[in-house]
């Protein structure tokens, strides 16, 4: 959570736009903060004052994808099956990535090779998964819900790998996501059963 910044940040907005523009043609691993500042016409000192680093920009870009996902999910009916709703949520996120495909391919590939960036992205996948569940009316504040959150985050990572090699129609991503969410639904049902069992055991003490 320490990577979160105020959602209205002119510096981050400008640097994020610069990041998408620059890494569309340059590997994200080779893009420096000063290069982004030059692209965005922002002084590096302003980044220091705002405690903005390259990792902060990466987190903000992901936050923008989450916002895109949730805006599209706002039309979902809460009586939808969770698996169907999650499919729509995650595909809305991939659609957002598709708009800046070259940039996101560069970012995801670079993150996979950097242990620190990879760990940070794993944390943000959990945040994305929690927001997707909340959009469907699923309370993620309970301990048992976080098993589902972490499971979805793991599956989202696999879907990102599929997306990297997918075509414009995203057929591989959609098929893989549909299958993975069906498996997740069965897994969640099993976990829910275990949760109910342990709750009964606790009440019977």
mmCIF file of C-alpha atoms in Angstrom:
data_model
loop_
_atom_site.group_PDB
_atom_site.id
_atom_site.type_symbol
_atom_site.label_atom_id
_atom_site.label_comp_id
_atom_site.label_asym_id
_atom_site.label_seq_id
_atom_site.Cartn_x
_atom_site.Cartn_y
_atom_site.Cartn_z
ATOM 1 C CA UNK A 1 0.000 0.000 0.000
ATOM 2 C CA UNK A 2 2.973 2.328 0.423
ATOM 3 C CA UNK A 3 3.104 2.739 -3.343
ATOM 4 C CA UNK A 4 -0.329 4.350 -3.456
ATOM 5 C CA UNK A 5 -0.396 8.028 -4.393
ATOM 6 C CA UNK A 6 -3.311 10.498 -4.461
ATOM 7 C CA UNK A 7 -5.417 9.669 -7.486
ATOM 8 C CA UNK A 8 -5.274 13.292 -8.631
ATOM 9 C CA UNK A 9 -1.580 13.906 -9.212
ATOM 10 C CA UNK A 10 -0.595 16.098 -12.172
ATOM 11 C CA UNK A 11 3.029 14.936 -11.938
ATOM 12 C CA UNK A 12 2.106 11.259 -11.995
ATOM 13 C CA UNK A 13 -0.427 11.778 -14.757
ATOM 14 C CA UNK A 14 2.164 13.494 -16.934
ATOM 15 C CA UNK A 15 4.903 10.971 -16.184
ATOM 16 C CA UNK A 16 2.553 8.033 -16.777
ATOM 17 C CA UNK A 17 1.579 9.404 -20.173
ATOM 18 C CA UNK A 18 5.272 9.869 -20.914
ATOM 19 C CA UNK A 19 6.015 6.301 -19.820
ATOM 20 C CA UNK A 20 3.417 4.842 -22.166
ATOM 21 C CA UNK A 21 4.755 6.930 -25.030
ATOM 22 C CA UNK A 22 8.446 6.207 -24.422
ATOM 23 C CA UNK A 23 8.285 2.497 -23.666
ATOM 24 C CA UNK A 24 6.141 1.869 -26.727
ATOM 25 C CA UNK A 25 9.419 2.055 -28.640
ATOM 26 C CA UNK A 26 12.027 1.581 -25.888
ATOM 27 C CA UNK A 27 12.268 -1.379 -23.479
ATOM 28 C CA UNK A 28 10.967 -0.321 -20.065
ATOM 29 C CA UNK A 29 14.142 -1.658 -18.483
ATOM 30 C CA UNK A 30 16.132 0.926 -20.453
ATOM 31 C CA UNK A 31 13.889 3.886 -19.638
ATOM 32 C CA UNK A 32 15.274 6.183 -16.937
ATOM 33 C CA UNK A 33 13.336 8.547 -14.701
ATOM 34 C CA UNK A 34 15.187 11.527 -16.154
ATOM 35 C CA UNK A 35 14.155 10.434 -19.659
ATOM 36 C CA UNK A 36 10.528 10.365 -18.548
ATOM 37 C CA UNK A 37 10.912 13.800 -16.985
ATOM 38 C CA UNK A 38 12.286 15.182 -20.249
ATOM 39 C CA UNK A 39 9.411 13.609 -22.191
ATOM 40 C CA UNK A 40 6.856 15.038 -19.746
ATOM 41 C CA UNK A 41 8.692 18.387 -19.445
ATOM 42 C CA UNK A 42 8.942 17.983 -15.676
ATOM 43 C CA UNK A 43 11.904 18.886 -13.511
ATOM 44 C CA UNK A 44 13.522 15.961 -11.694
ATOM 45 C CA UNK A 45 13.472 18.065 -8.529
ATOM 46 C CA UNK A 46 9.665 18.010 -8.675
ATOM 47 C CA UNK A 47 9.802 14.202 -8.635
ATOM 48 C CA UNK A 48 12.004 14.333 -5.554
ATOM 49 C CA UNK A 49 9.589 16.724 -3.817
ATOM 50 C CA UNK A 50 6.659 14.427 -4.626
ATOM 51 C CA UNK A 51 8.613 11.240 -3.758
ATOM 52 C CA UNK A 52 7.987 9.944 -7.279
ATOM 53 C CA UNK A 53 10.307 7.264 -8.605
ATOM 54 C CA UNK A 54 10.089 4.944 -11.591
ATOM 55 C CA UNK A 55 8.416 2.288 -9.422
ATOM 56 C CA UNK A 56 5.818 4.870 -8.366
ATOM 57 C CA UNK A 57 4.983 5.496 -12.013
ATOM 58 C CA UNK A 58 4.647 1.762 -12.679
ATOM 59 C CA UNK A 59 2.242 1.452 -9.744
ATOM 60 C CA UNK A 60 0.247 4.439 -10.972
ATOM 61 C CA UNK A 61 -0.050 2.921 -14.444
ATOM 62 C CA UNK A 62 -1.503 -0.227 -12.901
ATOM 63 C CA UNK A 63 -3.871 1.871 -10.843
ATOM 64 C CA UNK A 64 -5.072 3.438 -14.086
ATOM 65 C CA UNK A 65 -5.814 -0.022 -15.490
ATOM 66 C CA UNK A 66 -7.751 -0.882 -12.336
ATOM 67 C CA UNK A 67 -9.747 2.320 -12.735
ATOM 68 C CA UNK A 68 -10.493 1.396 -16.353
ATOM 69 C CA UNK A 69 -11.576 -2.078 -15.239
ATOM 70 C CA UNK A 70 -13.858 -0.765 -12.490
ATOM 71 C CA UNK A 71 -15.494 1.862 -14.669
ATOM 72 C CA UNK A 72 -16.421 -0.859 -17.145
ATOM 73 C CA UNK A 73 -17.516 -3.126 -14.310
ATOM 74 C CA UNK A 74 -19.913 -0.508 -12.942
ATOM 75 C CA UNK A 75 -22.602 -1.772 -15.318
ATOM 76 C CA UNK A 76 -22.378 -5.348 -14.029
ATOM 77 C CA UNK A 77 -25.387 -6.763 -12.206
ATOM 78 C CA UNK A 78 -24.595 -7.998 -8.718
ATOM 79 C CA UNK A 79 -26.693 -11.134 -9.332
ATOM 80 C CA UNK A 80 -24.277 -12.320 -12.035
ATOM 81 C CA UNK A 81 -22.303 -15.443 -11.334
ATOM 82 C CA UNK A 82 -18.998 -14.336 -9.870
ATOM 83 C CA UNK A 83 -17.008 -16.209 -12.538
ATOM 84 C CA UNK A 84 -18.924 -14.430 -15.327
ATOM 85 C CA UNK A 85 -18.468 -11.056 -13.664
ATOM 86 C CA UNK A 86 -14.759 -11.641 -13.123
ATOM 87 C CA UNK A 87 -14.378 -12.575 -16.778
ATOM 88 C CA UNK A 88 -15.901 -9.236 -17.785
ATOM 89 C CA UNK A 89 -13.773 -7.353 -15.247
ATOM 90 C CA UNK A 90 -10.462 -8.867 -16.256
ATOM 91 C CA UNK A 91 -11.198 -8.630 -19.970
ATOM 92 C CA UNK A 92 -11.985 -4.937 -19.482
ATOM 93 C CA UNK A 93 -8.513 -4.614 -17.956
ATOM 94 C CA UNK A 94 -6.888 -6.442 -20.865
ATOM 95 C CA UNK A 95 -8.821 -4.224 -23.270
ATOM 96 C CA UNK A 96 -7.279 -1.251 -21.484
ATOM 97 C CA UNK A 97 -3.821 -2.765 -21.915
ATOM 98 C CA UNK A 98 -4.538 -3.452 -25.582
ATOM 99 C CA UNK A 99 -4.980 0.292 -26.222
ATOM 100 C CA UNK A 100 -1.283 0.743 -25.371
ATOM 101 C CA UNK A 101 -0.163 -2.769 -26.259
ATOM 102 C CA UNK A 102 3.440 -2.025 -27.216
ATOM 103 C CA UNK A 103 4.005 -0.148 -23.983
ATOM 104 C CA UNK A 104 2.479 -2.814 -21.772
ATOM 105 C CA UNK A 105 4.376 -5.610 -23.510
ATOM 106 C CA UNK A 106 7.564 -3.683 -22.772
ATOM 107 C CA UNK A 107 6.602 -3.130 -19.121
ATOM 108 C CA UNK A 108 5.484 -6.694 -18.398
ATOM 109 C CA UNK A 109 8.545 -8.248 -20.022
ATOM 110 C CA UNK A 110 10.887 -5.948 -18.116
ATOM 111 C CA UNK A 111 9.150 -6.615 -14.797
ATOM 112 C CA UNK A 112 9.468 -10.369 -15.282
ATOM 113 C CA UNK A 113 13.265 -10.023 -15.359
ATOM 114 C CA UNK A 114 13.550 -7.789 -12.277
ATOM 115 C CA UNK A 115 12.897 -9.523 -8.919
ATOM 116 C CA UNK A 116 11.898 -6.297 -7.140
ATOM 117 C CA UNK A 117 9.567 -5.194 -9.937
ATOM 118 C CA UNK A 118 8.166 -8.713 -10.193
ATOM 119 C CA UNK A 119 7.347 -8.745 -6.474
ATOM 120 C CA UNK A 120 5.734 -5.307 -6.672
ATOM 121 C CA UNK A 121 3.602 -6.423 -9.616
ATOM 122 C CA UNK A 122 2.514 -9.542 -7.710
ATOM 123 C CA UNK A 123 1.326 -7.281 -4.894
ATOM 124 C CA UNK A 124 -0.593 -5.118 -7.342
ATOM 125 C CA UNK A 125 -2.204 -8.182 -8.936
ATOM 126 C CA UNK A 126 -3.655 -8.978 -5.509
ATOM 127 C CA UNK A 127 -5.017 -5.443 -5.302
ATOM 128 C CA UNK A 128 -6.544 -5.790 -8.784
ATOM 129 C CA UNK A 129 -8.137 -9.109 -7.864
ATOM 130 C CA UNK A 130 -9.591 -7.675 -4.662
ATOM 131 C CA UNK A 131 -11.121 -4.736 -6.541
ATOM 132 C CA UNK A 132 -12.608 -7.071 -9.155
ATOM 133 C CA UNK A 133 -14.293 -9.110 -6.417
ATOM 134 C CA UNK A 134 -15.520 -5.988 -4.624
ATOM 135 C CA UNK A 135 -17.046 -4.785 -7.913
ATOM 136 C CA UNK A 136 -19.181 -7.917 -7.855
ATOM 137 C CA UNK A 137 -20.304 -7.440 -4.280
ATOM 138 C CA UNK A 138 -17.837 -9.875 -2.719
ATOM 139 C CA UNK A 139 -16.456 -8.673 0.613
ATOM 140 C CA UNK A 140 -12.689 -9.178 0.556
ATOM 141 C CA UNK A 141 -12.050 -8.029 4.127
ATOM 142 C CA UNK A 142 -12.563 -11.499 5.604
ATOM 143 C CA UNK A 143 -9.597 -13.836 5.956
ATOM 144 C CA UNK A 144 -11.145 -16.598 3.831
ATOM 145 C CA UNK A 145 -11.781 -14.138 1.003
ATOM 146 C CA UNK A 146 -8.062 -13.487 0.721
ATOM 147 C CA UNK A 147 -7.439 -17.071 -0.288
ATOM 148 C CA UNK A 148 -9.616 -16.290 -3.298
ATOM 149 C CA UNK A 149 -7.854 -12.968 -3.891
ATOM 150 C CA UNK A 150 -4.429 -14.619 -3.948
ATOM 151 C CA UNK A 151 -5.689 -17.413 -6.174
ATOM 152 C CA UNK A 152 -7.059 -14.881 -8.664
ATOM 153 C CA UNK A 153 -3.809 -12.920 -8.578
ATOM 154 C CA UNK A 154 -1.911 -16.097 -9.461
ATOM 155 C CA UNK A 155 -4.287 -16.768 -12.337
ATOM 156 C CA UNK A 156 -4.050 -13.180 -13.552
ATOM 157 C CA UNK A 157 -0.286 -13.615 -13.892
ATOM 158 C CA UNK A 158 -0.859 -16.620 -16.173
ATOM 159 C CA UNK A 159 -3.360 -14.630 -18.222
ATOM 160 C CA UNK A 160 -0.845 -11.817 -18.686
ATOM 161 C CA UNK A 161 1.575 -14.382 -20.122
ATOM 162 C CA UNK A 162 -1.121 -15.524 -22.560
ATOM 163 C CA UNK A 163 -1.933 -11.944 -23.474
ATOM 164 C CA UNK A 164 1.689 -11.219 -24.371
ATOM 165 C CA UNK A 165 1.533 -13.782 -27.190
ATOM 166 C CA UNK A 166 -2.085 -13.214 -28.200
ATOM 167 C CA UNK A 167 -3.470 -11.640 -31.356
ATOM 168 C CA UNK A 168 -5.696 -8.547 -31.717
ATOM 169 C CA UNK A 169 -8.861 -10.595 -31.153
ATOM 170 C CA UNK A 170 -7.556 -11.747 -27.728
ATOM 171 C CA UNK A 171 -9.004 -15.202 -28.389
ATOM 172 C CA UNK A 172 -6.246 -17.021 -26.462
ATOM 173 C CA UNK A 173 -6.630 -14.680 -23.499
ATOM 174 C CA UNK A 174 -10.410 -15.065 -23.417
ATOM 175 C CA UNK A 175 -10.304 -18.856 -23.691
ATOM 176 C CA UNK A 176 -7.595 -19.151 -21.061
ATOM 177 C CA UNK A 177 -9.356 -16.759 -18.699
ATOM 178 C CA UNK A 178 -12.671 -18.574 -19.053
ATOM 179 C CA UNK A 179 -11.072 -21.933 -18.276
ATOM 180 C CA UNK A 180 -9.019 -20.560 -15.401
ATOM 181 C CA UNK A 181 -12.000 -18.878 -13.756
ATOM 182 C CA UNK A 182 -14.015 -22.100 -13.949
ATOM 183 C CA UNK A 183 -11.179 -23.867 -12.147
ATOM 184 C CA UNK A 184 -11.017 -21.017 -9.640
ATOM 185 C CA UNK A 185 -14.751 -21.294 -8.988
ATOM 186 C CA UNK A 186 -14.387 -24.970 -8.110
ATOM 187 C CA UNK A 187 -11.393 -24.175 -5.912
ATOM 188 C CA UNK A 188 -13.283 -21.350 -4.162
ATOM 189 C CA UNK A 189 -16.192 -23.694 -3.473
ATOM 190 C CA UNK A 190 -13.789 -26.138 -1.834
ATOM 191 C CA UNK A 191 -12.232 -23.385 0.295
ATOM 192 C CA UNK A 192 -15.666 -22.121 1.300
ATOM 193 C CA UNK A 193 -16.537 -25.627 2.445
ATOM 194 C CA UNK A 194 -13.396 -25.778 4.554
ATOM 195 C CA UNK A 195 -14.182 -22.363 5.995
ATOM 196 C CA UNK A 196 -17.673 -23.461 6.991
ATOM 197 C CA UNK A 197 -16.235 -26.625 8.568
ATOM 198 C CA UNK A 198 -13.714 -24.742 10.709
ATOM 199 C CA UNK A 199 -16.360 -22.214 11.704
ATOM 200 C CA UNK A 200 -18.615 -25.037 12.936
ATOM 201 C CA UNK A 201 -15.711 -26.539 14.848
ATOM 202 C CA UNK A 202 -15.047 -23.220 16.521
ATOM 203 C CA UNK A 203 -18.706 -22.737 17.467
ATOM 204 C CA UNK A 204 -18.910 -26.253 18.912
ATOM 205 C CA UNK A 205 -16.049 -25.746 21.327
#
